[in-house]
mmCIF file of C-alpha atoms in Angstrom:
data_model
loop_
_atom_site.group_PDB
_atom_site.id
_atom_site.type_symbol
_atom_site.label_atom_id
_atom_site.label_comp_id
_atom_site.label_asym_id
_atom_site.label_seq_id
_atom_site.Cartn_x
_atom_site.Cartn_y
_atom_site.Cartn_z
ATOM 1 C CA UNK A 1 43.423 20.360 124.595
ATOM 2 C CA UNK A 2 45.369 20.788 121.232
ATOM 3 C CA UNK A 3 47.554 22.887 120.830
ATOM 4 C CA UNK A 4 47.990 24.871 117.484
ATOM 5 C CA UNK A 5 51.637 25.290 116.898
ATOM 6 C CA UNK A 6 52.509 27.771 113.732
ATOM 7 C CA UNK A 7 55.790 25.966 111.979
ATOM 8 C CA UNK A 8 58.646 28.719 112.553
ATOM 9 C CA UNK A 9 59.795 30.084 109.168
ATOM 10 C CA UNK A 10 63.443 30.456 109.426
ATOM 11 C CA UNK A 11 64.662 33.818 109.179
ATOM 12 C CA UNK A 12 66.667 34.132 106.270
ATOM 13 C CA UNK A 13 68.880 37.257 105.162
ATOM 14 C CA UNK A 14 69.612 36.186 102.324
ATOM 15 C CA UNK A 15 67.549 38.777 100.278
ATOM 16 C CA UNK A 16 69.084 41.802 102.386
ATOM 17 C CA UNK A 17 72.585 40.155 101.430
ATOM 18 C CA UNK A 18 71.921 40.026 98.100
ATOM 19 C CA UNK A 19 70.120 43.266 97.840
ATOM 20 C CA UNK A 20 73.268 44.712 99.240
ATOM 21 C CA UNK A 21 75.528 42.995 96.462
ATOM 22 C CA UNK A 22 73.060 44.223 93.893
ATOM 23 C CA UNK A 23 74.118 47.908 94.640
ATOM 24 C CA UNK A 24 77.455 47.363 94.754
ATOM 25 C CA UNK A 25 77.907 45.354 91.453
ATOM 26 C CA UNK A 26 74.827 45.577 89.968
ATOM 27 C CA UNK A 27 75.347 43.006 87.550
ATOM 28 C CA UNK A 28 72.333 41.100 87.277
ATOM 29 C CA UNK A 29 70.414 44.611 85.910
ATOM 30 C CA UNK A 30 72.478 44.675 83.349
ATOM 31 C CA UNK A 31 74.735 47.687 83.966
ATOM 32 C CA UNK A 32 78.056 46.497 85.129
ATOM 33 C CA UNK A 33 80.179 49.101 87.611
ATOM 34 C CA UNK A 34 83.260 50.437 86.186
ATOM 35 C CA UNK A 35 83.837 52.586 82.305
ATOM 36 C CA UNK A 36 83.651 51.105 79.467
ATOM 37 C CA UNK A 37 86.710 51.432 76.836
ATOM 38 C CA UNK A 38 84.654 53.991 74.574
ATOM 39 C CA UNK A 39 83.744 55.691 77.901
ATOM 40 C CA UNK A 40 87.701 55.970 78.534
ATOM 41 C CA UNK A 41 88.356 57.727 75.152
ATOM 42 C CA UNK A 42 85.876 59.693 75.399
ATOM 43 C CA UNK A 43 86.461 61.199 78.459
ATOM 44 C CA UNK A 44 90.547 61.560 77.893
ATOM 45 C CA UNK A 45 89.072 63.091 74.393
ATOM 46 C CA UNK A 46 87.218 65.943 76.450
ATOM 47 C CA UNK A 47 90.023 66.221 79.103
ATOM 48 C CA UNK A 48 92.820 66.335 76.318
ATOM 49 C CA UNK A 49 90.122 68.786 74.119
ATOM 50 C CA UNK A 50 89.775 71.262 77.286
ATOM 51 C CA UNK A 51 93.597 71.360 77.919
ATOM 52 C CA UNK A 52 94.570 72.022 74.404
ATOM 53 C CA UNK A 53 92.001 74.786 74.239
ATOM 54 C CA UNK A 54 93.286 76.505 77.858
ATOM 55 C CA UNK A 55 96.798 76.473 76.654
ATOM 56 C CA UNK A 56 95.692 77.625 72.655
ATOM 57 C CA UNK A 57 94.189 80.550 75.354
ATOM 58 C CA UNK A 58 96.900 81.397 77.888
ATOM 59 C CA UNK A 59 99.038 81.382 74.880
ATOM 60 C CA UNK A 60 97.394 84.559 72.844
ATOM 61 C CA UNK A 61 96.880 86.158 76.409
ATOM 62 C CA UNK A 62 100.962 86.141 76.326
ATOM 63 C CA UNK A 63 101.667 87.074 72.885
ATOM 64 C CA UNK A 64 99.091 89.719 72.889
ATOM 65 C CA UNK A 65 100.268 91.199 76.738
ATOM 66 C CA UNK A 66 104.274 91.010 74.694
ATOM 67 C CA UNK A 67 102.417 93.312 71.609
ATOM 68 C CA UNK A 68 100.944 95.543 73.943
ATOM 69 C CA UNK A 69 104.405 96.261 75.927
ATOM 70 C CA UNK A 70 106.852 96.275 73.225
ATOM 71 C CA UNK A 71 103.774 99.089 71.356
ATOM 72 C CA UNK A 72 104.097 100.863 74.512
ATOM 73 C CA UNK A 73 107.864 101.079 74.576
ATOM 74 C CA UNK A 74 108.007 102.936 71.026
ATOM 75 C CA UNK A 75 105.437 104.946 71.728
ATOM 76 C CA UNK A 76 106.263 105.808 74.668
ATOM 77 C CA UNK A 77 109.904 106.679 73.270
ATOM 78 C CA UNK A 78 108.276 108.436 70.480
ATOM 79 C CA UNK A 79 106.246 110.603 72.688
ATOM 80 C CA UNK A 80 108.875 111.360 74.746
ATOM 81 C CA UNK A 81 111.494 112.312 72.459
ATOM 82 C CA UNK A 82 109.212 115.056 70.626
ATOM 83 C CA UNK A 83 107.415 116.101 73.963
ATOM 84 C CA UNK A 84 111.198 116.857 74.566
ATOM 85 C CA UNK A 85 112.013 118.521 71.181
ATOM 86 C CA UNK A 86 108.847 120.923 71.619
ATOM 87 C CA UNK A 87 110.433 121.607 74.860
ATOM 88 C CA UNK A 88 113.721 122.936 73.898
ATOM 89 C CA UNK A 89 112.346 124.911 71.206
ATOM 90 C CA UNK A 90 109.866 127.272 73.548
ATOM 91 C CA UNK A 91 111.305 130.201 73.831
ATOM 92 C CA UNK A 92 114.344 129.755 71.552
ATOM 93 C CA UNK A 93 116.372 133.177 70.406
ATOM 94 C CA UNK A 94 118.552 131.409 67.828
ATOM 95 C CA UNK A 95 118.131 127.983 65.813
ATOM 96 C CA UNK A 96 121.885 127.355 65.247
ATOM 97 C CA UNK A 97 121.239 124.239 63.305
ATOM 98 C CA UNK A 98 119.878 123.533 60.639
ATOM 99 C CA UNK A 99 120.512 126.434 59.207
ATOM 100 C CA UNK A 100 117.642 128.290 57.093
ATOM 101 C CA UNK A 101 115.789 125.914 54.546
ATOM 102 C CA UNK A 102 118.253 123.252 55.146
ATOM 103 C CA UNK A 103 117.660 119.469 57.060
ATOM 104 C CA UNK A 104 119.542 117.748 59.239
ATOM 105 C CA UNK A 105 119.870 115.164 61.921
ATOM 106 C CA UNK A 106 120.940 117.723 63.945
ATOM 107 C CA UNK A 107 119.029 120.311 65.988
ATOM 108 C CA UNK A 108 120.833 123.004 67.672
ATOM 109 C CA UNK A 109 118.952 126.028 69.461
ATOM 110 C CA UNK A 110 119.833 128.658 72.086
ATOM 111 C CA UNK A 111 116.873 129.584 74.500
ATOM 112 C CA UNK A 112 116.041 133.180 75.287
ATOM 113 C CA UNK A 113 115.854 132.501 79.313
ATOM 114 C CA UNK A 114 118.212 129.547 79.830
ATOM 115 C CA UNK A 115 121.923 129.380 80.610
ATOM 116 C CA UNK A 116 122.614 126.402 79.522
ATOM 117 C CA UNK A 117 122.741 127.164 75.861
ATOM 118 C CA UNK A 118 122.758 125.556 73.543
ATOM 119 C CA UNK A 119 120.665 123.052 73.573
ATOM 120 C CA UNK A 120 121.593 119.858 71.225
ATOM 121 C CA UNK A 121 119.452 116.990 69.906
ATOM 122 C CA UNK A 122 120.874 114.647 67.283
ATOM 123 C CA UNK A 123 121.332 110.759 66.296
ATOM 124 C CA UNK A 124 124.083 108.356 67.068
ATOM 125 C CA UNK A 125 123.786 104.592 67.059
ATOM 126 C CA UNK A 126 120.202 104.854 66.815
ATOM 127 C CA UNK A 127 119.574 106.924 69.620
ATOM 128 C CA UNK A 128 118.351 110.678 70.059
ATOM 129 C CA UNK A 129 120.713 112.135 72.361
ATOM 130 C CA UNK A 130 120.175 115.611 74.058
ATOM 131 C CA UNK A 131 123.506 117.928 75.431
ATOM 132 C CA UNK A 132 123.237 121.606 76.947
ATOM 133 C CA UNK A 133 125.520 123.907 77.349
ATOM 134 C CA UNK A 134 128.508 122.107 75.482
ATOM 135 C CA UNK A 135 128.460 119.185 78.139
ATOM 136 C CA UNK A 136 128.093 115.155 77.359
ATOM 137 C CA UNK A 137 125.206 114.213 75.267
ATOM 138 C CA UNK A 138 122.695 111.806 77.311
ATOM 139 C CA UNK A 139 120.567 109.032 75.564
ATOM 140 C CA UNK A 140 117.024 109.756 75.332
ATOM 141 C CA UNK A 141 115.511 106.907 74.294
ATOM 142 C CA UNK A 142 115.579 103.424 75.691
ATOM 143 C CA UNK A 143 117.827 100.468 74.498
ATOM 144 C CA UNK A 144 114.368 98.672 73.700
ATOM 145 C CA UNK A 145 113.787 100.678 70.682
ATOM 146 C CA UNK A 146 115.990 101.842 67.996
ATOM 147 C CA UNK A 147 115.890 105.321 66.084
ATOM 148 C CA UNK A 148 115.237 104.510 62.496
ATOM 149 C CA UNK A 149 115.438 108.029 61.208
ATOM 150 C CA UNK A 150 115.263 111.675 62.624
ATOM 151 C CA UNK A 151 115.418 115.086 60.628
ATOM 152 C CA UNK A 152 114.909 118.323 61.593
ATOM 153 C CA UNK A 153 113.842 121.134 58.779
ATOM 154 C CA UNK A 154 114.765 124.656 59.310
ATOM 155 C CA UNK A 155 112.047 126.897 57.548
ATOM 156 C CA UNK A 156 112.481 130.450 57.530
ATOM 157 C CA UNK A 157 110.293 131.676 54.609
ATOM 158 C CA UNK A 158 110.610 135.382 53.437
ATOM 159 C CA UNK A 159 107.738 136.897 55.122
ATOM 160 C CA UNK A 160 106.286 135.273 58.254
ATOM 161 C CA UNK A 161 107.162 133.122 60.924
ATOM 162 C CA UNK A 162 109.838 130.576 61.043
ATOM 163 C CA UNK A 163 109.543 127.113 61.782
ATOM 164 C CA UNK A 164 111.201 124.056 62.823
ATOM 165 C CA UNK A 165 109.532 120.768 61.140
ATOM 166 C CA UNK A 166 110.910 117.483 62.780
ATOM 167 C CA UNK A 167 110.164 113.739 61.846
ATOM 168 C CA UNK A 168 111.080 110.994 63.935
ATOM 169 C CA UNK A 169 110.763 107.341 62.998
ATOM 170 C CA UNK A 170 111.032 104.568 65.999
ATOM 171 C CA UNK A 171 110.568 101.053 66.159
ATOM 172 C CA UNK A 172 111.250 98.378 68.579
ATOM 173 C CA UNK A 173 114.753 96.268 69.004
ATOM 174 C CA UNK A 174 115.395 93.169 68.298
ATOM 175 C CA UNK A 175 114.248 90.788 70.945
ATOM 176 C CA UNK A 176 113.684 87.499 71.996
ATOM 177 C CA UNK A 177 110.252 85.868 73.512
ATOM 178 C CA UNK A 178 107.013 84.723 72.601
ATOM 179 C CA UNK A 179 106.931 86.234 69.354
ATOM 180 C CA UNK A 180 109.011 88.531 66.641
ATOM 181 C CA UNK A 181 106.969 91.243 66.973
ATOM 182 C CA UNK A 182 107.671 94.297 65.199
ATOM 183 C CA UNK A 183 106.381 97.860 66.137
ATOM 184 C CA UNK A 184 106.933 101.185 64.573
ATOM 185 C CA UNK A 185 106.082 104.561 64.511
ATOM 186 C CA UNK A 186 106.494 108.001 62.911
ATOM 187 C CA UNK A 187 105.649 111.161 64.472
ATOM 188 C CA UNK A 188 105.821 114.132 62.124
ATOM 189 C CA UNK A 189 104.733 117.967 63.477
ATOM 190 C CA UNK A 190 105.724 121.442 62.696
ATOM 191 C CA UNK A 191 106.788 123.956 65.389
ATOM 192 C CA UNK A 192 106.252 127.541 64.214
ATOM 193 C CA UNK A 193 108.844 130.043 66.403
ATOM 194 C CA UNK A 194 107.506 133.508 67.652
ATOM 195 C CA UNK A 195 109.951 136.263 66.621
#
């Protein structure tokens, strides 16, 4: 009897082996693994481009979070100062400076109920100061703003009631940061006295 013998292919791994080399450098398609030199420069382009915009960003967050404190500080002064002024003059009995019709830097009022008279606002080296009852003046306002100009108006017309009109005019010191920012502010109101 004969025998029918199938020749034995050999097995052969070579097309796994270089199926596997294909994906890992997958030259023969074409496409080479790796960048390119354009691809570099482009992609240090967009990383460079994204930094430069973050810190262009972080940057105006500063300057504008300095604006917004050193605004604060003279307003806050500002406010302060005439809050204070308004103050002193409820319930005054006697404006002893200015005197009638006159202005000064210098306000100087006795209050009906108080026993600390009197009661003394005025400007030196930039700074409203405040002293009762004939004691050591104390600063008012901060050394982060300076005291441009402060008057005080006595008005005691001939018929009706009297009044004190005071301007005060604030801006912010000299300092050193981000920016040279400059803020200022006038506050202008008239008190009228009950008699």
């Amino acid at each position: 009897m004969r025998e029918f013998t199938t020749p034995l292919k050999p097995k052969r791994n070579d097309g796994a082996v270089s199926q596997k080399l294909n994906t890992n450098n997958d030259v023969q398609s074409g496409y080479p693994m790796g960048f390119t030199l354009i691809e570099v420069i482009l992609y240090v382009g967009i990383v460079v481009g994204m930094l430069g915009s973050s810190f262009v960003v972080m940057n105006n967050i500063l300057i504008a979070q300095e604006r917004n404190t050193i605004n604060a500080e003279v307003f806050d002064n500002a406010n302060f100062v005439m809050r204070k002024i308004v103050w002193a003059l409820d319930d005054i009995s006697i404006i002893n400076q200015p005197s009638a019709n006159t202005t000064s830097t210098t306000l100087s009022v006795n209050k009906a109920s108080s026993t600390e008279n009197p009661y003394v606002f005025d400007l030196a080296s930039n700074t409203i100061r405040l002293s009762t009852g004939g004691g050591s003046a104390t600063a008012l306002t901060t050394g982060k703003v300076i005291v441009d100009s402060v008057s005080f108006r006595h008005v005691d017309p001939a018929f009706g009631p009297s009044s004190v009109q005071i301007s005060i005019a604030i801006s912010n010191a000299p300092q050193t940061g981000l920016t040279t920012y400059n803020a200022s502010t006038t506050l202008e109101t008239s008190i009228f006295l009950a008699n």
